Coordinates of C-alpha atoms in Angstrom, one line a residue:
X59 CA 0.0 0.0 0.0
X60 CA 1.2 3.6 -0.8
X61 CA -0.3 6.8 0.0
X62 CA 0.9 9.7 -2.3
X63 CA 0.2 13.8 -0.6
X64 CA -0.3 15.6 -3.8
X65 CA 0.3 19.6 -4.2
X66 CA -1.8 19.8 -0.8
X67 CA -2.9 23.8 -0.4
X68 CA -5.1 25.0 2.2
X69 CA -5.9 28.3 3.8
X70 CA -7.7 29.8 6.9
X71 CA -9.4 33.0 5.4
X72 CA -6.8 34.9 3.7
X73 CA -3.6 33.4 4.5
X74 CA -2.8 30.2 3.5
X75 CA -0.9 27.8 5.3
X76 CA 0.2 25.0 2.8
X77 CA 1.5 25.3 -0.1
X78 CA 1.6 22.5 -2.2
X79 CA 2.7 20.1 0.2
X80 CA 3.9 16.3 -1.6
X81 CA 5.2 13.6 -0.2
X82 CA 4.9 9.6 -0.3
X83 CA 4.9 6.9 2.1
X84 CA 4.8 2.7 1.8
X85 CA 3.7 0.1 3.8
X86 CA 6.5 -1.8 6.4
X87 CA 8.1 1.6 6.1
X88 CA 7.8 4.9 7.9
X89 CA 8.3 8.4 7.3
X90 CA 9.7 11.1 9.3
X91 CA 7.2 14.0 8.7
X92 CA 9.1 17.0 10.5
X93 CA 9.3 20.6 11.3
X94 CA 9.7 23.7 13.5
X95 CA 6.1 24.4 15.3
X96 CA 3.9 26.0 13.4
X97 CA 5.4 24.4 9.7
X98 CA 1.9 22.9 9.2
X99 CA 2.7 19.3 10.2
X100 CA -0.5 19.2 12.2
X101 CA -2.9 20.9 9.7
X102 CA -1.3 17.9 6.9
X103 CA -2.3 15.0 9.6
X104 CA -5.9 16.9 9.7
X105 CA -6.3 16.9 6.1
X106 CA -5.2 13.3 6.1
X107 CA -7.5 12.3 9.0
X108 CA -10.3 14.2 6.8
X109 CA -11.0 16.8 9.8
X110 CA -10.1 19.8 7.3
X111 CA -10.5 19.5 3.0
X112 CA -7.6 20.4 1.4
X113 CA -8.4 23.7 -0.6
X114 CA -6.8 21.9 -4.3
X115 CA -4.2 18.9 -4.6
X116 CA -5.1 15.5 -4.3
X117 CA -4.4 12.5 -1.6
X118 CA -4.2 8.7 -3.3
X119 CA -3.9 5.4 -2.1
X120 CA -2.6 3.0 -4.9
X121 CA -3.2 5.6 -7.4
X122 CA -6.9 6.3 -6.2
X123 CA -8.3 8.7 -4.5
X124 CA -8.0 8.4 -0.9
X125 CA -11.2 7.8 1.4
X126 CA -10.2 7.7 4.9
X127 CA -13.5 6.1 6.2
X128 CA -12.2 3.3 3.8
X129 CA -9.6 2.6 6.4
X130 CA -8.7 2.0 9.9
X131 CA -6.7 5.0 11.0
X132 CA -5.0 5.1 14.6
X133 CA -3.8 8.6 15.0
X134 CA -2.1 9.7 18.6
X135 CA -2.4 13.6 18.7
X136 CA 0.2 15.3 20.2
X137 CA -2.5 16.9 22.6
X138 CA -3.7 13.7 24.0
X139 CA -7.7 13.1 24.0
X140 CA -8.8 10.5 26.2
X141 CA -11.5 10.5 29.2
X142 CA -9.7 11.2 32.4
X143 CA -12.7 10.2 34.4
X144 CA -13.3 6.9 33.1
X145 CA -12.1 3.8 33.8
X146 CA -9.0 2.8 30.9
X147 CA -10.8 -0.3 29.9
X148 CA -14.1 0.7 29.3
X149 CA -13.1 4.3 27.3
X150 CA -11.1 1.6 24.8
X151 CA -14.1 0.1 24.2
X152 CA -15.9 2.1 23.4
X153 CA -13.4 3.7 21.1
X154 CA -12.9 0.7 19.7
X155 CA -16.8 0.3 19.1
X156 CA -16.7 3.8 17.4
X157 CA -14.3 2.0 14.9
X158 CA -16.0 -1.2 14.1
X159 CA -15.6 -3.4 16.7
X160 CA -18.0 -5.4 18.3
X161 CA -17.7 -5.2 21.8
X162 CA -15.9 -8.8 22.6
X163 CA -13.6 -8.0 19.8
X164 CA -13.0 -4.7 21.1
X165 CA -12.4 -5.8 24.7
X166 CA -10.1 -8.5 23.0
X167 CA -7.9 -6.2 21.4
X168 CA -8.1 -3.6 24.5
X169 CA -6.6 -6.0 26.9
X170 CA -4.2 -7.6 24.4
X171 CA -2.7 -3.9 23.7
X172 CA -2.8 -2.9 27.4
X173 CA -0.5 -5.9 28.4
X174 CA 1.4 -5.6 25.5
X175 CA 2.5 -1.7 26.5
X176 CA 2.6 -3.3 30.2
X177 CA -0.6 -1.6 31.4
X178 CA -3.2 -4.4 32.6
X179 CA -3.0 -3.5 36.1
X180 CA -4.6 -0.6 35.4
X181 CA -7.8 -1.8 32.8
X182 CA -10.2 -0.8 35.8
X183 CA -8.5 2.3 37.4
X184 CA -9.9 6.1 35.9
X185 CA -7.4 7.6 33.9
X186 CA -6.5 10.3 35.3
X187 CA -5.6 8.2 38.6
X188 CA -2.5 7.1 36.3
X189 CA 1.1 8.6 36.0
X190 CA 1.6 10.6 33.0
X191 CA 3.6 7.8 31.4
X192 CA 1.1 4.9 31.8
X193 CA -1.4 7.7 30.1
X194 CA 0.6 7.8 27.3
X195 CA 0.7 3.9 27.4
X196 CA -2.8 4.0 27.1
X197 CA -3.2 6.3 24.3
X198 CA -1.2 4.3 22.7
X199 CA -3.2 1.3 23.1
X200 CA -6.3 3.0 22.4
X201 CA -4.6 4.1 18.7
X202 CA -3.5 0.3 17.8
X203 CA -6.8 -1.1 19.5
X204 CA -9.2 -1.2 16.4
X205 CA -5.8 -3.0 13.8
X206 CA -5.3 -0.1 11.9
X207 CA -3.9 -0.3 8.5
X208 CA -2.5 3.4 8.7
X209 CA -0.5 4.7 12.0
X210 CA -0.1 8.4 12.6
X211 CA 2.0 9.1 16.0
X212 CA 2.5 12.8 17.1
X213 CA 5.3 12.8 19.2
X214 CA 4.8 9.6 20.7
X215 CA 7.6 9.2 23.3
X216 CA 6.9 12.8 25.2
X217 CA 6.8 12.4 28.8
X218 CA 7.9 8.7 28.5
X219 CA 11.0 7.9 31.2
X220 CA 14.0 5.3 28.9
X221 CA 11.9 2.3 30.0
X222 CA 8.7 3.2 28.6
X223 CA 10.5 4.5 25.9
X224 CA 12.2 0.9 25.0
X225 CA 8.8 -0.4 25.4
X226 CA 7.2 2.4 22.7
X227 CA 10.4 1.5 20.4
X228 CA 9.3 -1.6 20.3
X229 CA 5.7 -1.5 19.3
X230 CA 6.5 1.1 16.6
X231 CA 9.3 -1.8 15.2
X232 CA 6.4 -4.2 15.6
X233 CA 3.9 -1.8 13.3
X234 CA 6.6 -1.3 10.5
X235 CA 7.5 -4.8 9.8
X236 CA 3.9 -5.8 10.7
X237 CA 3.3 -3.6 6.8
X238 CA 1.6 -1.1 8.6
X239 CA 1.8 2.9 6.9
X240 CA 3.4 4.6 9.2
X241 CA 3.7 8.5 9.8
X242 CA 6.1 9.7 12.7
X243 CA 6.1 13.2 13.8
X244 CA 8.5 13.9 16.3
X245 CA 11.0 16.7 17.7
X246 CA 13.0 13.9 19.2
X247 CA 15.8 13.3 16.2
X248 CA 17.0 10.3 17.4
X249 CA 13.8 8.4 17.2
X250 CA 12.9 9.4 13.4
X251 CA 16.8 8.6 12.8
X252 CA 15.9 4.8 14.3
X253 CA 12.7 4.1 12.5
X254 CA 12.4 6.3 9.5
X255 CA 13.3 5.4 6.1
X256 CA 12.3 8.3 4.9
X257 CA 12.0 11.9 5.7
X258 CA 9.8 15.0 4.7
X259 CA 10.5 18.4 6.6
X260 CA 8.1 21.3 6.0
X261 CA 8.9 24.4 6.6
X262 CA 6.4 27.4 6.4
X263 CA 4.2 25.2 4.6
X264 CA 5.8 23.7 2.1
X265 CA 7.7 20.8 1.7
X266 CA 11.9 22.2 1.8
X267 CA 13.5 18.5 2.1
X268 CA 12.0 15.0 1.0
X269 CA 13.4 11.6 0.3
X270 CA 15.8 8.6 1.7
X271 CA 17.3 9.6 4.7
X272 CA 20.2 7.7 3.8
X273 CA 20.8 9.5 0.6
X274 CA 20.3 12.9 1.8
X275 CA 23.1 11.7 4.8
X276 CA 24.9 11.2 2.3
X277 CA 24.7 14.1 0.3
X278 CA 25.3 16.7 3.2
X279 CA 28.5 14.9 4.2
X280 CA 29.7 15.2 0.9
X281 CA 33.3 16.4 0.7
X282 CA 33.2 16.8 4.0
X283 CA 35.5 15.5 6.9
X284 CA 35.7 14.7 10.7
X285 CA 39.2 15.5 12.8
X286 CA 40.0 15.2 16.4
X287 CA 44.0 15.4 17.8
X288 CA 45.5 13.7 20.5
X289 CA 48.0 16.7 20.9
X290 CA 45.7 20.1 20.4
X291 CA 42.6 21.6 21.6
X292 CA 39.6 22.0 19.0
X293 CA 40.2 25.7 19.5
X294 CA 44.1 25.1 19.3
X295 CA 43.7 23.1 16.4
X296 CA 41.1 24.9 14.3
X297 CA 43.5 28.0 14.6
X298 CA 46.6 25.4 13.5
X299 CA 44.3 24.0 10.2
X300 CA 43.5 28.0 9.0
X301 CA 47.0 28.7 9.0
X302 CA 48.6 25.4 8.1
X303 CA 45.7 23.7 5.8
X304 CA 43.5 26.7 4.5
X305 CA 44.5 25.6 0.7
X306 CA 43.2 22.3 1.6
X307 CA 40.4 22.8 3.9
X308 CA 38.0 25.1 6.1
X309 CA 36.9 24.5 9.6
X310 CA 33.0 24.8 9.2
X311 CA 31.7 22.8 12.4
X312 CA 32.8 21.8 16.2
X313 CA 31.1 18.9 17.9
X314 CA 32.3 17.9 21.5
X315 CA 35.1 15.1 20.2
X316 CA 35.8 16.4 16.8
X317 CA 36.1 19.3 14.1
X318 CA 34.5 19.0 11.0
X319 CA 36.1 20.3 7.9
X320 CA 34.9 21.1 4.5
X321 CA 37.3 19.9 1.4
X322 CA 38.4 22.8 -0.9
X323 CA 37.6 22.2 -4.5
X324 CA 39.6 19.8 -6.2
X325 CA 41.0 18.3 -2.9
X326 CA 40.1 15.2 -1.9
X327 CA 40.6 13.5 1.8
X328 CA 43.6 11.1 0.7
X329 CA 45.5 14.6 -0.1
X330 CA 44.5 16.2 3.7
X331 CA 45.4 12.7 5.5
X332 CA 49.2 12.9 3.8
X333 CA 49.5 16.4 5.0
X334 CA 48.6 15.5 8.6
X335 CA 51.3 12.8 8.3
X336 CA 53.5 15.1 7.7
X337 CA 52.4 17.6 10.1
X338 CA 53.0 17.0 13.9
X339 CA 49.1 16.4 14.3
X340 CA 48.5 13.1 16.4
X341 CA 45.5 12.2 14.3
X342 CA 43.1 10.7 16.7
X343 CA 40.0 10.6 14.5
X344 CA 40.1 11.3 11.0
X345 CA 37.1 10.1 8.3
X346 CA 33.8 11.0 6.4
X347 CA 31.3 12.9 8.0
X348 CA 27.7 11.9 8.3
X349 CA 25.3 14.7 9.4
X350 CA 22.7 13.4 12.2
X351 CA 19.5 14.5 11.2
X352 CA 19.5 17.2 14.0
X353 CA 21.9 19.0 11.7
X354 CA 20.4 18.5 8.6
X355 CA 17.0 19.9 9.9
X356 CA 19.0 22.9 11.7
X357 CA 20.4 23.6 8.7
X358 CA 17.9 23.1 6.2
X359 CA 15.2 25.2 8.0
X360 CA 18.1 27.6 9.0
X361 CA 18.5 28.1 5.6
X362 CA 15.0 28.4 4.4
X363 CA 14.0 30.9 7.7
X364 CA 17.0 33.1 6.5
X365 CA 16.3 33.2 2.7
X366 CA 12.5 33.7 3.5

C-alpha cells in the first residue's frame, strides 16, 4: 500500500498555510514527517485524517483517491484526547466500538494492547488516577486497538522515562514490519533517525526537504570530513588547520570530540590525510562525515528561515 500527498494547499481565510505540500509513504516503512512548530505538520495530519479538506491537490492510495472512512486509522495527537474520568478499559471500548468493533472484539484487542504496553493492572482504574507515562501507554493502546492499517503518531515518546520509551520503540518496530503505513512526527531526532526510512520536513508550509534519509546523509556529508587530535585543543587546532591547511580545507563545524572540515575544491581526503602525516598532528579521529538528522533539519530550515 502507498499513499501519495499531492500539491496539498489549504488556507484559513486569507492566508494560506500549505502550499503545495507532496510527499509519499509505503507500507513496512515509515516516514519522518518534521518541522519547526507552526510548519503545518499538524494541519497535513488533519487533512489526512479528513478533519479539514484540502483547498486543491489530491491525496491517493494505490493511485486512487483516498477515502479515509475506507480505512482503519490510529492517529495519537500530540494533545492527547482520552476520558480522564473513566475507567481505561471501558473508554477503549468504546473507542474501539466507534471504529467497528464489536464489543468482545473490542475488549479483546483492549486487553491484548494494554498488556502488550505493560498496562493491565490498570484496565479498571480512571485515567486520570494514572502517571503521565502509563497515560501515554494508554493512548497508545487506544490508537493500535481497532488493527489499523495506517498509523499516525505525534510525538509519541513525550513524557515517556527510557523504560517506557524501549517499550514504545518496540511496538513502533512491531507496526513497520507488521506492513503497517506509518507517519512519525517527532521533535526527538533520534527516534525518526531509528525508524524512518524516509523523511519530509516542512517548513512554512511547504515541503523544503524529501526523500531517503540515507541518501540525503549522504549528500550533506559530501566532501566533508571529521578531525580530532590527540595533541591540540579544538580551539588550538582549528586556529593550526587556517594557518597550516586553508589551501586544503575550512573549519565549518565543532562537535564535542571532533572538528569537521569542509574539502576545498579539487582536494580530496587522501590529499588532507598525507599532510597530517607530515604535520606533527597526532590524528586521533580522521574520516567522512555523516550529518545526524538534527543538523540536517538545523540547517535546512536555518537556511529556508533566513532566505524567507
Amino acid at each position: 500500500m502507498k499513499l501519495d500527498v499531492k500539491e496539498i494547499r489549504k488556507s484559513f481565510g486569507e492566508k494560506e498555510v500549505l502550499h503545495g505540500v507532496s510527499f509519499s509513504v509505503e507500507s513496512g516503512k515509515a516516514l519522518g514527517l518534521l518541522g519547526r512548530n507552526g510548519a503545518g505538520k499538524t494541519t497535513t495530519i488533519r487533512i489526512l485524517m479528513d478533519v479539514f479538506h484540502a483547498d486543491s491537490g489530491e491525496i491517493l492510495i494505490d493511485g486512487k483517491k483516498f477515502v479515509p472512512a475506507k480505512f482503519q486509522i490510529g492517529y495519537l495527537p500530540e494533545e492527547r484526547g482520552l476520558y480522564p474520568k473513566r475507567t481505561v478499559i471501558d473508554q477503549m471500548v468504546y473507542l474501539a466500538n466507534l471504529r467497528g468493533l464489536n464489543v468482545k472484539a473490542a475488549r479483546e484487542s483492549a486487553k491484548k494492547w494494554l498488556a502488550r504496553l505493560e498496562v493491565s493492572e490498570y484496565e479498571t482504574r480512571k485515567l486520570e488516577t494514572l502517571s503521565k507515562g502509563n497515560q501515554q501507554k494508554v493512548q497508545l493502546a487506544a490508537t493500535l486497538v481497532a488493527n489499523p492499517d495506517i498509523v499516525i503518531l505525534d510525538e509519541p515518546f513525550s513524557g515517556l522515562d527510557p523504560v517506557n520509551s524501549q517499550i514504545l520503540k518496540d511496538v513502533v518496530s512491531e507496526l513497520i514490519t507488521d506492513g503497517k503505513l506509518v507517519i512519525f512526527s517527532s521533535h526527538q531526532m533520534s527516534y525518526v533517525e531509528e525508524f524512518c526510512d524516509n523523511i519530509a520536513i516542512i517548513n512554512q508550509g511547504e515541503v523544503v526537504l524529501d526523500g531517503r534519509l540515507k541518501e540525503i546523509k549522504k549528500e550533506y556529508g559530501r566532501d566533508r570530513l571529521v578531525l580530532a587530535a590527540a595533541n591540540y585543543e579544538q580551539g588550538q587546532l582549528a586556529a593550526k588547520l587556517e594557518k597550516e591547511f586553508g589551501d586544503f580545507v575550512t573549519v565549518s563545524g565543532r562537535k564535542k570530540e571532533f572538528l569537521v572540515l569542509s574539502l576545498a575544491e579539487g582536494h580530496t581526503g587522501r590529499e588532507v590525510l598525507k599532510r597530517l602525516a607530515e604535520s606533527d598532528i597526532e590524528v586521533e579521529r580522521f574520516g567522512s562525515y555523516e550529518p545526524s538528522l538534527n543538523d540536517i533539519f538545523v540547517a535546512k530550515v536555518g537556511e529556508e528561515e533566513e532566505h524567507a
